[in-house]
Coordinates of C-alpha atoms in Angstrom, one line a residue:
X1 CA 26.5 -71.8 235.5
X2 CA 25.4 -67.8 235.5
X3 CA 28.1 -65.4 235.6
X4 CA 27.5 -64.4 239.0
X5 CA 27.2 -67.6 240.4
X6 CA 30.5 -68.6 238.9
X7 CA 32.1 -65.6 240.2
X8 CA 30.9 -66.1 243.8
X9 CA 32.1 -69.9 243.7
X10 CA 35.5 -69.0 242.6
X11 CA 38.5 -69.6 244.7
X12 CA 39.4 -66.3 244.4
X13 CA 36.6 -65.0 246.7
X14 CA 37.8 -67.0 249.6
X15 CA 41.3 -65.6 249.6
X16 CA 42.5 -63.3 252.3
X17 CA 44.7 -60.3 251.7
X18 CA 47.0 -58.9 254.2
X19 CA 48.8 -55.6 254.3
X20 CA 52.6 -55.4 252.8
X21 CA 55.1 -55.8 255.3
X22 CA 55.8 -52.8 257.3
X23 CA 52.4 -51.4 256.7
X24 CA 49.5 -51.4 259.0
X25 CA 46.2 -51.9 257.6
X26 CA 43.2 -49.3 258.5
X27 CA 39.4 -50.0 258.4
X28 CA 37.0 -47.5 257.0
X29 CA 36.7 -44.7 259.6
X30 CA 39.8 -45.8 261.6
X31 CA 43.0 -44.2 262.2
X32 CA 45.9 -45.1 260.1
X33 CA 48.8 -46.6 262.0
X34 CA 46.8 -48.0 264.8
X35 CA 47.5 -51.9 265.5
X36 CA 44.5 -53.8 263.9
X37 CA 44.2 -57.3 262.4
X38 CA 44.5 -57.9 258.9
X39 CA 41.5 -57.0 256.7
X40 CA 39.8 -59.8 254.5
X41 CA 40.7 -57.8 251.4
X42 CA 42.8 -54.7 250.9
X43 CA 41.1 -51.4 249.5
X44 CA 42.1 -51.8 245.8
X45 CA 40.9 -55.8 245.7
X46 CA 37.7 -54.8 247.1
X47 CA 37.2 -52.0 244.5
X48 CA 38.1 -54.6 241.6
X49 CA 35.8 -57.1 243.0
X50 CA 32.8 -54.6 243.3
X51 CA 33.6 -53.4 239.8
X52 CA 33.4 -57.0 238.5
X53 CA 30.4 -57.9 240.2
X54 CA 28.7 -54.6 239.1
X55 CA 29.6 -55.2 235.4
X56 CA 28.5 -58.8 235.8
X57 CA 25.0 -57.9 237.2
X58 CA 24.5 -55.2 234.5
X59 CA 25.4 -57.6 231.9
X60 CA 22.8 -60.2 233.2
X61 CA 20.0 -57.5 233.8
X62 CA 20.5 -56.1 230.4
X63 CA 20.3 -59.6 228.6
X64 CA 17.1 -60.3 230.4
X65 CA 15.3 -56.8 229.7
X66 CA 16.2 -56.0 226.5
X67 CA 13.4 -57.9 224.7
X68 CA 11.0 -56.7 227.1
X69 CA 11.7 -53.2 226.9
X70 CA 11.6 -53.2 223.3
X71 CA 8.1 -54.3 223.2
X72 CA 6.6 -52.5 226.2
X73 CA 3.9 -49.9 225.4
X74 CA 4.4 -46.3 226.2
X75 CA 1.5 -45.6 228.6
X76 CA 0.8 -42.1 230.3
X77 CA 3.3 -40.3 228.0
X78 CA 4.9 -37.4 229.5
X79 CA 7.0 -34.8 227.6
X80 CA 10.7 -35.1 228.4
X81 CA 11.5 -33.4 231.5
X82 CA 15.0 -32.9 233.0
X83 CA 16.4 -32.5 236.5
X84 CA 17.6 -28.9 236.8
X85 CA 20.2 -29.8 239.6
X86 CA 20.5 -25.9 239.9
X87 CA 22.4 -25.2 236.8
X88 CA 20.9 -21.9 236.2
X89 CA 24.0 -20.3 234.9
X90 CA 24.8 -22.8 232.4
X91 CA 24.8 -21.3 228.7
X92 CA 22.6 -23.0 226.2
X93 CA 25.2 -24.6 224.3
X94 CA 26.4 -26.5 227.4
X95 CA 23.0 -27.9 228.1
X96 CA 23.2 -31.0 226.1
X97 CA 26.6 -32.2 227.8
X98 CA 24.9 -33.0 231.0
X99 CA 25.5 -36.8 232.3
X100 CA 22.8 -38.9 230.8
X101 CA 22.0 -40.1 234.3
X102 CA 21.0 -36.7 235.4
X103 CA 18.1 -36.6 233.0
X104 CA 14.7 -37.9 233.9
X105 CA 12.9 -38.8 230.7
X106 CA 9.7 -40.7 231.6
X107 CA 9.0 -41.6 228.0
X108 CA 10.7 -41.1 224.6
X109 CA 8.3 -39.4 222.3
X110 CA 7.8 -41.1 218.9
X111 CA 9.4 -39.3 216.1
X112 CA 8.2 -39.9 212.4
X113 CA 9.7 -42.9 210.9
X114 CA 11.1 -44.3 214.3
X115 CA 9.5 -46.9 216.6
X116 CA 8.5 -45.5 219.9
X117 CA 10.0 -47.5 222.7
X118 CA 9.7 -46.8 226.6
X119 CA 13.0 -46.6 228.2
X120 CA 13.2 -46.8 231.9
X121 CA 15.8 -44.4 233.1
X122 CA 17.0 -45.7 236.4
X123 CA 17.8 -43.7 239.4
X124 CA 20.6 -45.7 240.4
X125 CA 24.0 -44.0 240.0
X126 CA 26.7 -45.4 237.9
X127 CA 29.6 -47.1 239.7
X128 CA 31.8 -44.3 239.4
X129 CA 29.6 -41.9 241.0
X130 CA 28.7 -44.5 243.7
X131 CA 32.2 -45.1 244.3
X132 CA 33.2 -41.4 244.7
X133 CA 30.4 -40.9 247.1
X134 CA 30.8 -44.1 249.2
X135 CA 33.0 -43.4 252.3
X136 CA 33.4 -47.0 252.9
X137 CA 35.1 -47.7 249.6
X138 CA 37.2 -44.7 250.0
X139 CA 38.3 -45.5 253.3
X140 CA 37.8 -41.9 254.7
X141 CA 37.0 -41.0 258.0
X142 CA 33.6 -39.4 258.2
X143 CA 33.9 -35.6 258.4
X144 CA 30.8 -35.2 260.7
X145 CA 31.6 -35.8 264.1
X146 CA 30.0 -38.7 266.0
X147 CA 27.2 -37.0 268.5
X148 CA 27.0 -38.8 271.7
X149 CA 23.8 -37.1 272.3
X150 CA 21.9 -38.5 269.1
X151 CA 19.4 -40.5 271.2
X152 CA 18.5 -37.2 273.2
X153 CA 18.2 -35.4 269.8
X154 CA 15.7 -38.1 268.6
X155 CA 13.9 -38.0 271.8
X156 CA 13.4 -34.1 271.4
X157 CA 12.5 -34.7 267.8
X158 CA 9.7 -37.3 268.9
X159 CA 8.4 -34.9 271.4
X160 CA 8.1 -32.2 268.9
X161 CA 6.2 -34.7 266.8
X162 CA 3.6 -34.7 269.4
X163 CA 2.9 -31.0 268.9
X164 CA 3.1 -31.1 265.2
X165 CA -0.5 -29.6 264.8
X166 CA 0.6 -26.6 266.9
X167 CA 1.0 -23.2 264.8
X168 CA 4.1 -22.4 266.7
X169 CA 5.8 -25.5 265.5
X170 CA 9.6 -24.7 264.9
X171 CA 10.5 -26.4 261.6
X172 CA 14.2 -24.9 262.0
X173 CA 14.6 -26.7 265.4
X174 CA 12.9 -29.9 264.1
X175 CA 15.4 -30.0 261.2
X176 CA 18.4 -29.6 263.5
X177 CA 17.2 -32.4 265.5
X178 CA 16.6 -34.6 262.9
X179 CA 19.9 -34.1 261.3
X180 CA 18.5 -32.5 258.2
X181 CA 15.9 -35.1 257.5
X182 CA 12.7 -33.1 258.7
X183 CA 10.8 -33.6 255.6
X184 CA 11.0 -37.6 255.7
X185 CA 10.6 -37.6 259.4
X186 CA 7.6 -35.4 259.3
X187 CA 5.9 -37.2 256.3
X188 CA 6.3 -40.7 258.0
X189 CA 4.8 -39.4 261.1
X190 CA 1.8 -37.9 259.3
X191 CA 1.3 -40.9 257.0
X192 CA 1.1 -42.9 260.1
X193 CA -1.2 -40.7 262.4
X194 CA -3.5 -40.1 259.6
X195 CA -3.7 -43.9 259.1
X196 CA -2.7 -43.6 255.5
X197 CA -0.4 -46.3 255.7
X198 CA -2.9 -48.9 256.7
X199 CA -5.9 -47.5 254.5
X200 CA -3.8 -47.5 251.2
X201 CA -1.7 -50.6 252.4
X202 CA 1.5 -48.8 251.7
X203 CA 4.9 -50.6 252.1
X204 CA 6.7 -48.7 254.7
X205 CA 10.2 -49.4 253.3
X206 CA 9.0 -48.2 249.7
X207 CA 7.3 -45.0 251.4
X208 CA 10.4 -44.0 253.1
X209 CA 12.5 -44.5 249.9
X210 CA 10.0 -42.4 247.9
X211 CA 10.3 -39.6 250.7
X212 CA 14.0 -39.8 250.5
X213 CA 13.8 -39.3 246.7
X214 CA 11.7 -36.1 247.2
X215 CA 13.9 -34.9 250.1
X216 CA 17.1 -35.3 248.2
X217 CA 15.6 -33.6 245.2
X218 CA 15.3 -30.4 246.9
X219 CA 18.6 -28.2 246.7
X220 CA 20.0 -27.5 250.1
X221 CA 22.2 -24.6 248.5
X222 CA 19.0 -22.6 248.0
X223 CA 18.5 -20.3 250.9
X224 CA 14.7 -20.6 250.6
X225 CA 13.4 -23.2 248.3
X226 CA 14.6 -26.3 249.9
X227 CA 13.4 -29.2 251.8
X228 CA 12.9 -27.1 255.1
X229 CA 10.6 -25.1 253.4
X230 CA 8.7 -28.1 252.0
X231 CA 8.8 -29.5 255.5
X232 CA 7.2 -26.2 256.6
X233 CA 4.6 -26.1 254.2
X234 CA 3.7 -29.8 254.8
X235 CA 3.3 -29.0 258.4
X236 CA 1.2 -26.0 257.7
X237 CA -1.1 -27.8 255.4
X238 CA -1.7 -30.6 258.1
X239 CA -2.9 -27.7 260.5
X240 CA -5.1 -26.5 257.5
X241 CA -6.5 -30.2 257.1
X242 CA -7.6 -30.0 260.7
X243 CA -9.8 -27.0 260.4
X244 CA -13.1 -28.2 261.8
X245 CA -14.8 -26.8 258.7
X246 CA -12.9 -28.9 256.4
X247 CA -11.7 -31.8 258.4
X248 CA -15.1 -33.6 258.7
X249 CA -15.4 -33.8 254.7
X250 CA -12.0 -35.0 253.9
X251 CA -11.4 -38.6 252.7
X252 CA -8.0 -40.6 253.2
X253 CA -7.4 -39.8 249.7
X254 CA -7.8 -35.9 250.2
X255 CA -5.5 -36.2 253.0
X256 CA -3.0 -38.2 251.3
X257 CA -3.0 -35.8 248.1
X258 CA -2.8 -32.7 250.3
X259 CA 0.2 -33.8 252.1
X260 CA 2.0 -35.0 249.3
X261 CA 1.5 -32.1 247.3
X262 CA 2.6 -30.0 249.9
X263 CA 5.9 -31.9 250.5
X264 CA 6.6 -32.1 246.8
X265 CA 5.3 -28.7 245.6
X266 CA 8.7 -27.1 245.1
X267 CA 10.8 -30.2 244.2
X268 CA 14.2 -29.6 242.2
X269 CA 13.6 -25.8 242.3
X270 CA 16.5 -24.1 241.0
X271 CA 16.6 -21.1 243.1
X272 CA 15.4 -18.7 240.3
X273 CA 12.1 -17.4 239.3
X274 CA 10.0 -18.2 236.0
X275 CA 10.8 -14.9 234.4
X276 CA 14.4 -15.7 234.6
X277 CA 13.9 -19.1 232.9
X278 CA 12.2 -17.5 230.2
X279 CA 14.6 -14.8 229.4
X280 CA 17.5 -16.9 229.6
X281 CA 15.7 -19.2 226.9
X282 CA 16.0 -22.2 229.5
X283 CA 15.0 -25.6 228.0
X284 CA 12.2 -25.9 230.5
X285 CA 10.8 -22.9 229.6
X286 CA 10.6 -24.0 226.1
X287 CA 9.4 -27.6 227.1
X288 CA 6.4 -25.9 228.9
X289 CA 5.8 -22.9 226.5
X290 CA 6.4 -20.4 229.4
X291 CA 3.4 -21.4 231.2
X292 CA 3.6 -22.4 234.9
X293 CA 7.2 -23.8 234.1
X294 CA 8.4 -24.4 237.5
X295 CA 5.1 -25.8 238.7
X296 CA 4.9 -28.2 235.7
X297 CA 8.4 -29.3 236.3
X298 CA 7.6 -29.9 240.1
X299 CA 4.5 -32.0 239.2
X300 CA 6.5 -34.0 236.5
X301 CA 9.2 -34.6 238.7
X302 CA 6.9 -35.8 241.5
X303 CA 5.2 -38.4 239.1
X304 CA 8.3 -39.6 237.9
X305 CA 9.6 -40.3 241.7
X306 CA 6.1 -42.0 242.5
X307 CA 6.6 -44.2 239.5
X308 CA 10.4 -45.2 240.0
X309 CA 9.8 -45.9 243.6
X310 CA 6.5 -47.9 242.8
X311 CA 5.0 -46.6 246.0
X312 CA 1.4 -46.9 244.5
X313 CA 2.0 -49.8 242.0
X314 CA -0.3 -52.0 243.9
X315 CA -3.4 -49.6 243.5
X316 CA -5.8 -49.8 240.6
X317 CA -4.6 -48.3 237.4
X318 CA -7.5 -45.7 237.3
X319 CA -6.7 -44.7 240.8
X320 CA -3.2 -44.0 240.3
X321 CA -3.9 -42.0 237.3
X322 CA -6.5 -39.8 239.3
X323 CA -4.0 -39.4 242.0
X324 CA -1.3 -38.3 239.4
X325 CA -3.7 -35.7 237.8
X326 CA -5.0 -34.3 241.1
X327 CA -1.4 -33.9 242.3
X328 CA -0.8 -31.9 239.1
X329 CA -3.9 -29.8 239.8
X330 CA -3.0 -29.0 243.4
X331 CA 0.8 -28.2 242.4
X332 CA -0.2 -26.0 239.4
X333 CA -2.4 -23.9 241.5
X334 CA 0.7 -22.8 243.7
X335 CA 1.5 -20.7 240.2
X336 CA 1.1 -17.1 241.6
X337 CA 0.1 -16.0 238.2
X338 CA -3.2 -17.8 238.8
X339 CA -3.7 -15.8 242.4
X340 CA -6.3 -13.7 241.2
X341 CA -8.1 -16.5 239.5
X342 CA -8.2 -18.4 242.7
X343 CA -9.1 -15.6 244.8
X344 CA -12.0 -14.2 242.7
X345 CA -13.3 -17.7 242.6
X346 CA -13.1 -18.1 246.4
X347 CA -14.8 -14.7 247.2
X348 CA -17.5 -15.8 244.7
X349 CA -18.2 -19.0 246.7
X350 CA -18.2 -17.6 249.9
X351 CA -20.3 -14.5 248.7
X352 CA -22.8 -17.2 247.3
X353 CA -22.6 -19.5 250.1
X354 CA -22.4 -22.3 247.5
X355 CA -19.6 -24.3 248.6
X356 CA -20.8 -27.9 249.1
X357 CA -17.8 -29.8 250.5
X358 CA -19.5 -33.1 250.0
X359 CA -18.8 -32.6 246.5
X360 CA -15.4 -33.9 245.3
X361 CA -14.7 -30.9 243.1
X362 CA -15.4 -28.3 245.8
X363 CA -13.3 -30.2 248.1
X364 CA -10.5 -30.4 245.7
X365 CA -10.8 -26.5 245.3
X366 CA -10.3 -26.0 249.0
X367 CA -7.5 -28.2 248.8
X368 CA -5.9 -26.1 246.4
X369 CA -6.7 -23.0 248.5
X370 CA -5.4 -24.7 251.5
X371 CA -2.1 -25.4 249.6
X372 CA -1.9 -21.9 248.4
X373 CA -2.1 -20.5 251.8
X374 CA 0.5 -23.1 253.3
X375 CA 2.9 -22.1 250.5
X376 CA 3.0 -18.4 251.7
X377 CA 2.1 -18.6 255.2
X378 CA 5.6 -17.6 256.5
X379 CA 4.3 -13.9 257.4
X380 CA 1.6 -15.5 259.6
X381 CA 4.0 -17.4 261.7
X382 CA 5.6 -16.1 265.0
X383 CA 7.9 -13.0 264.3
X384 CA 11.2 -15.2 265.2
X385 CA 10.6 -17.7 262.6
X386 CA 8.6 -15.4 260.2
X387 CA 11.8 -13.0 260.1
X388 CA 14.2 -16.0 259.2
X389 CA 12.1 -17.0 256.4
X390 CA 11.9 -13.4 254.9
X391 CA 15.5 -13.2 255.0
X392 CA 15.8 -16.5 253.3
X393 CA 13.8 -15.7 250.5
X394 CA 15.3 -12.3 250.0
X395 CA 18.7 -13.8 250.0
X396 CA 17.6 -16.1 247.0
X397 CA 16.1 -12.8 245.4
X398 CA 19.7 -11.1 245.7
X399 CA 21.3 -14.0 244.3
X400 CA 19.1 -14.1 241.2
X401 CA 19.9 -10.4 240.9
X402 CA 23.8 -11.1 241.2
X403 CA 23.3 -13.7 238.7
X404 CA 21.4 -11.4 236.1
X405 CA 24.0 -8.8 236.7
X406 CA 26.8 -11.4 235.9
X407 CA 25.2 -12.3 232.7
X408 CA 24.4 -8.8 231.9
X409 CA 20.7 -9.2 232.1
X410 CA 18.2 -6.7 233.5
X411 CA 17.9 -7.2 237.0
X412 CA 14.4 -8.5 238.0
X413 CA 12.1 -6.4 240.4
X414 CA 12.7 -7.1 244.1
X415 CA 16.3 -8.8 243.3
X416 CA 18.5 -5.7 243.5
X417 CA 20.0 -5.7 246.9
X418 CA 21.0 -2.1 246.6
X419 CA 17.6 -0.8 246.0
X420 CA 15.2 -3.3 247.3
X421 CA 15.4 -3.7 251.3
X422 CA 13.9 -6.7 253.0
X423 CA 11.3 -4.6 254.8
X424 CA 10.0 -3.0 251.7
X425 CA 9.9 -6.4 250.0
X426 CA 8.0 -8.0 253.0
X427 CA 5.5 -5.2 253.5
X428 CA 4.5 -5.4 249.5
X429 CA 4.2 -9.2 249.9
X430 CA 2.0 -9.0 252.9
X431 CA -0.2 -6.2 251.4
X432 CA -0.9 -7.6 248.0
X433 CA -0.4 -11.2 248.5
X434 CA -0.8 -12.6 251.8
X435 CA -3.5 -10.5 253.5
X436 CA -6.1 -10.7 250.7
X437 CA -5.9 -14.5 250.7
X438 CA -5.8 -15.2 254.5
X439 CA -8.8 -12.8 255.1
X440 CA -10.9 -15.0 252.7
X441 CA -9.6 -18.2 254.4
X442 CA -10.7 -16.6 257.6
X443 CA -14.1 -16.1 256.2
X444 CA -14.3 -19.8 255.0
X445 CA -13.2 -21.3 258.4
X446 CA -15.5 -18.9 260.3
X447 CA -12.9 -17.0 262.0
X448 CA -11.5 -20.2 263.5
X449 CA -9.0 -19.8 266.3
X450 CA -6.0 -20.8 264.1
X451 CA -7.2 -18.3 261.5
X452 CA -7.3 -15.4 264.0
X453 CA -4.1 -16.5 265.3
X454 CA -2.4 -16.3 261.9
X455 CA -4.1 -12.8 261.1
X456 CA -2.7 -11.6 264.6
X457 CA 0.8 -12.6 263.7
X458 CA 0.6 -11.2 260.2
X459 CA -0.5 -7.7 261.6
X460 CA 2.3 -7.8 264.2
X461 CA 4.9 -8.9 261.8
X462 CA 3.8 -6.1 259.2
X463 CA 4.1 -3.5 261.9
X464 CA 7.7 -4.8 262.9
X465 CA 8.8 -4.5 259.3
X466 CA 7.4 -1.0 259.0
X467 CA 9.6 -0.1 262.0
X468 CA 12.5 -1.5 260.2
X469 CA 12.1 0.7 257.2
X470 CA 14.3 3.3 256.5
X471 CA 13.1 6.6 258.0
X472 CA 12.6 8.4 254.6
X473 CA 10.4 5.5 253.4
X474 CA 8.1 5.4 256.4
X475 CA 5.7 8.0 255.8
X476 CA 5.1 7.0 252.1
X477 CA 4.8 3.3 252.8
X478 CA 1.3 3.6 253.9
X479 CA -0.5 0.4 254.3
X480 CA 1.5 -1.5 251.7
X481 CA 5.1 -1.1 250.7
X482 CA 8.0 1.2 250.0
X483 CA 8.0 4.1 247.5
X484 CA 10.1 1.9 245.3
X485 CA 7.0 -0.6 244.8
X486 CA 4.1 1.3 246.0
X487 CA 3.3 2.3 242.5
X488 CA 3.7 -1.0 240.9
X489 CA 0.7 -2.5 242.4
X490 CA -0.6 -6.3 242.6
X491 CA 1.0 -7.1 239.2
X492 CA 4.8 -7.0 240.0
X493 CA 4.5 -8.0 243.5
X494 CA 2.6 -11.3 242.4
X495 CA 5.1 -11.8 239.6
X496 CA 8.3 -11.6 241.9
X497 CA 7.7 -12.2 245.6
X498 CA 6.0 -15.6 246.0
X499 CA 6.9 -19.3 245.4
X500 CA 5.5 -19.6 241.9
X501 CA 8.0 -17.0 240.5
X502 CA 10.4 -16.1 243.4
X503 CA 14.0 -17.4 243.3

């Protein structure tokens, strides 16, 4: 009889435990000391049983899979990537001491004289970590109060989803109404409304699991690069996919790629920029040879989660490979160091009028441009939301500056809170990065209603920030930035302000 079966048929499982005399038992979440009936098991015995079951199950799985794993071919080999988990301040000598479960190694590389084997690193937590995270096993009353108006909140969230295509969509309110699950809720809705679940025959449970994995891989402690930013970019991407000039040519695959890339484009962002990783000799900078370090990590992490969740496992192998490569191309396009490359190419296409959206390559290029616009569209939102995003990204800049000061490193441009004000940072960002890209996007869309609306907000927000500049800076700021940055030109602005290299 198998180990688990013998265990579950033992007489021990049928026993009932009662609390010691004079001690009133309490259920998980209940109040100690309140009269209640005896629990089937007390907490220590429950923990002991779960440990036994966990151990027995692990032994069975290990026995069954040992031979299979040793003979499995290593396909789609990726370089070993790791999850940052925000550990940006850990010295180099400590990097090797992270728990093994925190590493996502898609494949082991074959070393000389060794046989390469594909080892699947499961996302499941160890029992110890699960035990510490489980309120049920710990018997602790949940700290978050019960909301009697949860149904009302969900009703308001559903109402907001009916207006998800509007540019004034308030992602901050939506995140509160969904109790911090804005990205998962938004993506499930968009996949459904675009017919992607039916078209690709996606399993809804698996889709939800994958989206939860993506959302949880964003770090909520980041003021800017968190799951709310990902949801905001996804909502903007959805608006761009509906632009008449583009929408009529898009296939279901294009739409799915655009939404997935938007949702995962900053996954596992550490809250610091690429130059910081390079000058601290971070292992990711070494792994990707200082080229699009963060973007490569976001892409590889996304592919890892796709494979772990098996969301696309039912699709043909060639199709999944193509999806993985196109996702990489989209996410890598958000590297700000390639801003001039994409902008120059877009201008040339518009000047020559040679964009043929019937062609898959031209459509993919415009998806890249759309994602780049969505990624930096904050200054094109209404002032109230744009101001919040500006304060958040600058807070992340300043945190990096504090970290650099702590480790006696040179403080990066725009990261010195004593010298770099939010208005001056935002004016430079709008002038050198946002305006050039969105002007060309407006040309592509034929000055659509949405494009004109965004440019109008951009102009208004820039004027607002100019009015908030210190008096001594206003006269010299002209059309683009404070004296501290006016002479730095496009290069420094591009390298420090936007997503690819911003904290």
